[in-house]
């Protein structure tokens, strides 16, 4: 594998910065400074450092994005910009895709990865991975409607939603809804089923991950090793269960 590709795969650096770092003498391979970013290395055998730090090979990339309104969660779209266009060009070439969908005007936590197995596990209803959404709705949500949403409601196509959890004051127009599934426009359709209407929606958690308050809308960062390990461990929610 090319040295620059290896450095980029770790998620710490873009390909152009990798080239610059090598030319600047900041990269070593097996203890020797290597200025040629296009040289080949064996990630399982060679020891690479960047600015003195040992770089461990990462097969997959994991990105946390604070999705703004107006972007679609797809890899391509003929009409609207996709969430991938918010990332630098380098990251457009490593097969990233959004793990699950948010509607065009839904905001908040979006995970992007090229790890198909992990994504499949996080999205499979069998694994009950929790997602929390902060909502505002048009009408005060009555206690009986909250109970109904928690028990499950029948959507207009006959689908019965799985039990959900509401974190909200009765009769208020905002709160948190916690789901373990993700059907098309699910929350909007659930609120419509109880005669209400969603006005704004923001995903604030995804499994054990929380939306990073330091990320502005449209900003992103790599997941930390600890966050990746949590996702891989099968932790289902932010409460650590
Ligand atoms: N439910 C919705 O209705 N929209 C989303 O974007 C996510 C969940």
XYZ file of C-alpha atoms and ligand atoms in Angstrom:
249
model
C 0.000 0.000 0.000
C 1.205 3.552 -0.748
C 2.564 5.409 2.243
C 0.280 8.432 1.690
C -2.781 6.185 1.339
C -1.818 4.456 4.562
C -1.493 7.788 6.386
C -4.870 8.976 5.038
C -6.543 5.688 6.038
C -5.707 6.413 9.670
C -8.008 9.395 9.448
C -5.452 11.804 10.874
C -4.399 13.590 7.729
C -5.492 14.383 4.158
C -3.553 13.046 1.199
C -2.061 16.427 0.314
C -0.985 16.997 3.934
C 0.520 13.488 3.954
C 2.665 14.404 0.936
C 3.694 17.670 2.588
C 4.527 15.940 5.882
C 6.709 13.371 4.087
C 8.544 16.006 2.046
C 9.091 17.946 5.276
C 10.800 14.941 6.882
C 8.009 14.290 9.389
C 7.383 10.682 8.378
C 9.552 7.691 9.220
C 9.330 4.094 8.057
C 11.091 1.570 10.290
C 12.987 4.380 11.980
C 14.262 6.035 8.787
C 12.919 9.352 7.465
C 10.944 8.724 4.269
C 10.334 11.699 2.000
C 8.572 9.831 -0.800
C 4.867 9.668 -0.031
C 4.235 7.315 -2.960
C 6.540 4.559 -1.746
C 4.963 1.240 -0.868
C 4.762 -0.124 2.640
C 3.256 -3.217 4.222
C 0.858 -1.932 6.897
C 1.087 -5.216 8.830
C 4.882 -5.212 9.002
C 6.334 -1.719 8.594
C 6.410 0.714 11.513
C 5.359 4.195 10.424
C 5.482 7.394 12.466
C 4.087 10.831 11.714
C 5.588 13.707 13.718
C 7.019 11.128 16.102
C 3.703 9.354 16.696
C 3.318 5.707 15.746
C 0.537 5.325 13.203
C -1.618 2.244 13.489
C -3.328 1.024 10.347
C -7.060 1.622 10.224
C -8.892 -0.356 7.685
C -12.026 1.769 7.955
C -12.832 5.434 8.473
C -15.529 6.719 10.838
C -16.756 10.291 10.739
C -19.165 12.191 12.943
C -20.967 14.998 11.115
C -23.328 17.659 12.417
C -25.760 17.627 9.510
C -27.179 20.969 8.445
C -30.564 21.440 6.754
C -30.772 21.092 2.985
C -28.400 18.136 2.532
C -29.556 14.643 1.656
C -28.094 11.564 3.302
C -27.065 9.704 0.186
C -23.841 9.199 -1.730
C -25.278 10.783 -4.886
C -28.304 12.849 -5.741
C -29.310 14.458 -9.013
C -30.922 17.495 -7.327
C -29.684 18.266 -3.831
C -26.201 18.362 -2.288
C -25.344 15.221 -0.346
C -23.774 15.093 3.104
C -20.604 13.784 1.433
C -20.075 17.159 -0.206
C -19.422 18.565 3.290
C -16.223 16.508 3.534
C -12.875 17.275 1.881
C -12.330 15.787 -1.559
C -9.816 13.215 -0.277
C -12.519 11.620 1.806
C -14.789 11.398 -1.217
C -12.622 8.616 -2.637
C -12.578 6.085 0.158
C -16.085 4.698 -0.200
C -17.766 6.517 2.692
C -21.544 6.391 2.986
C -24.046 7.694 5.546
C -24.942 5.098 8.163
C -28.718 5.480 8.069
C -30.798 8.315 6.730
C -31.886 11.653 8.006
C -34.449 13.657 6.055
C -33.257 16.656 4.052
C -34.324 19.137 6.748
C -33.407 16.987 9.771
C -30.326 18.220 11.608
C -27.723 16.640 13.796
C -25.680 13.551 14.339
C -24.771 11.610 11.230
C -22.218 8.828 11.144
C -20.343 8.280 7.888
C -18.193 5.240 7.377
C -16.938 2.727 4.842
C -17.363 -0.154 7.301
C -20.330 -2.006 5.811
C -20.531 -4.687 8.518
C -20.632 -2.220 11.380
C -23.159 -0.048 9.582
C -25.374 -3.047 8.932
C -25.266 -4.004 12.611
C -26.030 -0.488 13.808
C -29.049 -0.220 11.526
C -30.479 -3.702 11.893
C -33.698 -3.574 13.973
C -32.584 -6.835 15.604
C -29.817 -5.011 17.456
C -32.080 -2.341 19.007
C -29.540 0.458 18.691
C -31.042 3.611 20.221
C -31.378 6.913 18.396
C -32.544 10.032 20.204
C -34.146 12.940 18.405
C -34.927 16.372 19.815
C -38.191 17.567 18.266
C -40.526 20.495 18.263
C -44.105 19.939 17.220
C -46.988 22.163 16.209
C -49.442 21.325 19.026
C -48.887 20.619 22.729
C -48.411 16.863 22.995
C -50.991 15.388 25.356
C -50.022 12.781 27.953
C -52.242 10.212 26.222
C -50.526 10.865 22.880
C -47.124 10.445 24.527
C -48.253 7.103 25.944
C -49.554 6.081 22.538
C -46.240 7.005 20.874
C -44.416 4.971 23.515
C -46.644 1.919 23.094
C -46.545 2.082 19.292
C -48.789 3.723 16.714
C -50.185 2.480 13.441
C -48.757 4.479 10.541
C -50.855 5.291 7.494
C -49.440 2.271 5.621
C -50.513 -0.108 8.406
C -47.037 -0.478 9.992
C -47.137 -0.711 13.799
C -44.163 1.112 15.310
C -42.053 -0.608 17.956
C -42.112 0.723 21.521
C -40.430 4.127 21.819
C -39.502 6.314 24.781
C -40.580 9.913 25.284
C -38.578 12.352 27.399
C -40.899 15.362 27.550
C -43.301 17.225 29.776
C -46.925 16.464 28.939
C -48.618 19.263 26.940
C -45.289 20.674 25.775
C -44.266 21.326 22.196
C -40.731 19.991 22.478
C -38.918 16.975 23.835
C -36.863 13.934 22.995
C -38.113 10.777 21.328
C -35.999 7.626 21.563
C -36.366 5.004 18.836
C -34.650 1.715 18.081
C -35.812 1.542 14.466
C -35.757 3.884 11.509
C -38.547 3.666 8.962
C -38.945 6.290 6.248
C -40.035 9.639 7.819
C -40.826 7.617 10.916
C -41.086 10.350 13.543
C -43.033 12.672 11.265
C -45.471 9.879 10.493
C -45.742 8.873 14.164
C -46.688 12.410 15.172
C -49.184 12.598 12.316
C -50.716 9.344 13.595
C -51.578 11.140 16.859
C -52.907 14.249 15.073
C -49.813 16.418 15.548
C -47.035 17.623 13.260
C -43.252 17.700 13.607
C -41.809 21.163 13.011
C -38.097 20.569 13.678
C -36.055 17.448 14.209
C -32.463 16.992 15.301
C -30.739 13.679 15.994
C -28.778 14.068 19.226
C -27.503 10.532 19.796
C -26.813 7.442 17.727
C -26.150 4.335 19.827
C -23.379 5.273 22.275
C -22.414 8.432 20.309
C -23.641 11.918 21.201
C -23.694 14.970 18.983
C -20.454 16.827 19.664
C -21.380 20.331 20.941
C -18.102 21.727 19.567
C -19.139 20.892 15.997
C -21.031 23.642 14.219
C -23.645 22.628 11.678
C -21.844 21.249 8.639
C -18.661 20.494 10.611
C -17.274 17.019 11.123
C -14.519 15.143 12.914
C -13.088 11.642 12.988
C -14.436 9.340 15.693
C -11.915 8.724 18.445
C -10.552 5.204 18.923
C -12.648 4.965 22.110
C -15.839 5.864 20.204
C -15.100 3.291 17.499
C -14.481 0.662 20.184
C -17.809 1.525 21.849
C -19.670 1.140 18.556
C -17.954 -2.164 17.901
C -18.663 -3.441 21.399
C -22.396 -3.431 20.648
C -23.233 -0.742 23.240
C -26.774 0.226 22.308
C -27.243 3.663 23.825
C -25.696 6.655 25.563
C -26.612 5.210 28.967
C -23.984 2.552 28.262
C -26.446 -0.333 28.119
N -37.757 10.410 11.496
C -38.116 11.333 10.589
O -39.296 11.561 10.360
N -37.136 11.991 9.934
C -35.826 11.790 10.172
O -34.996 12.437 9.549
C -35.465 10.835 11.122
C -36.443 10.155 11.783
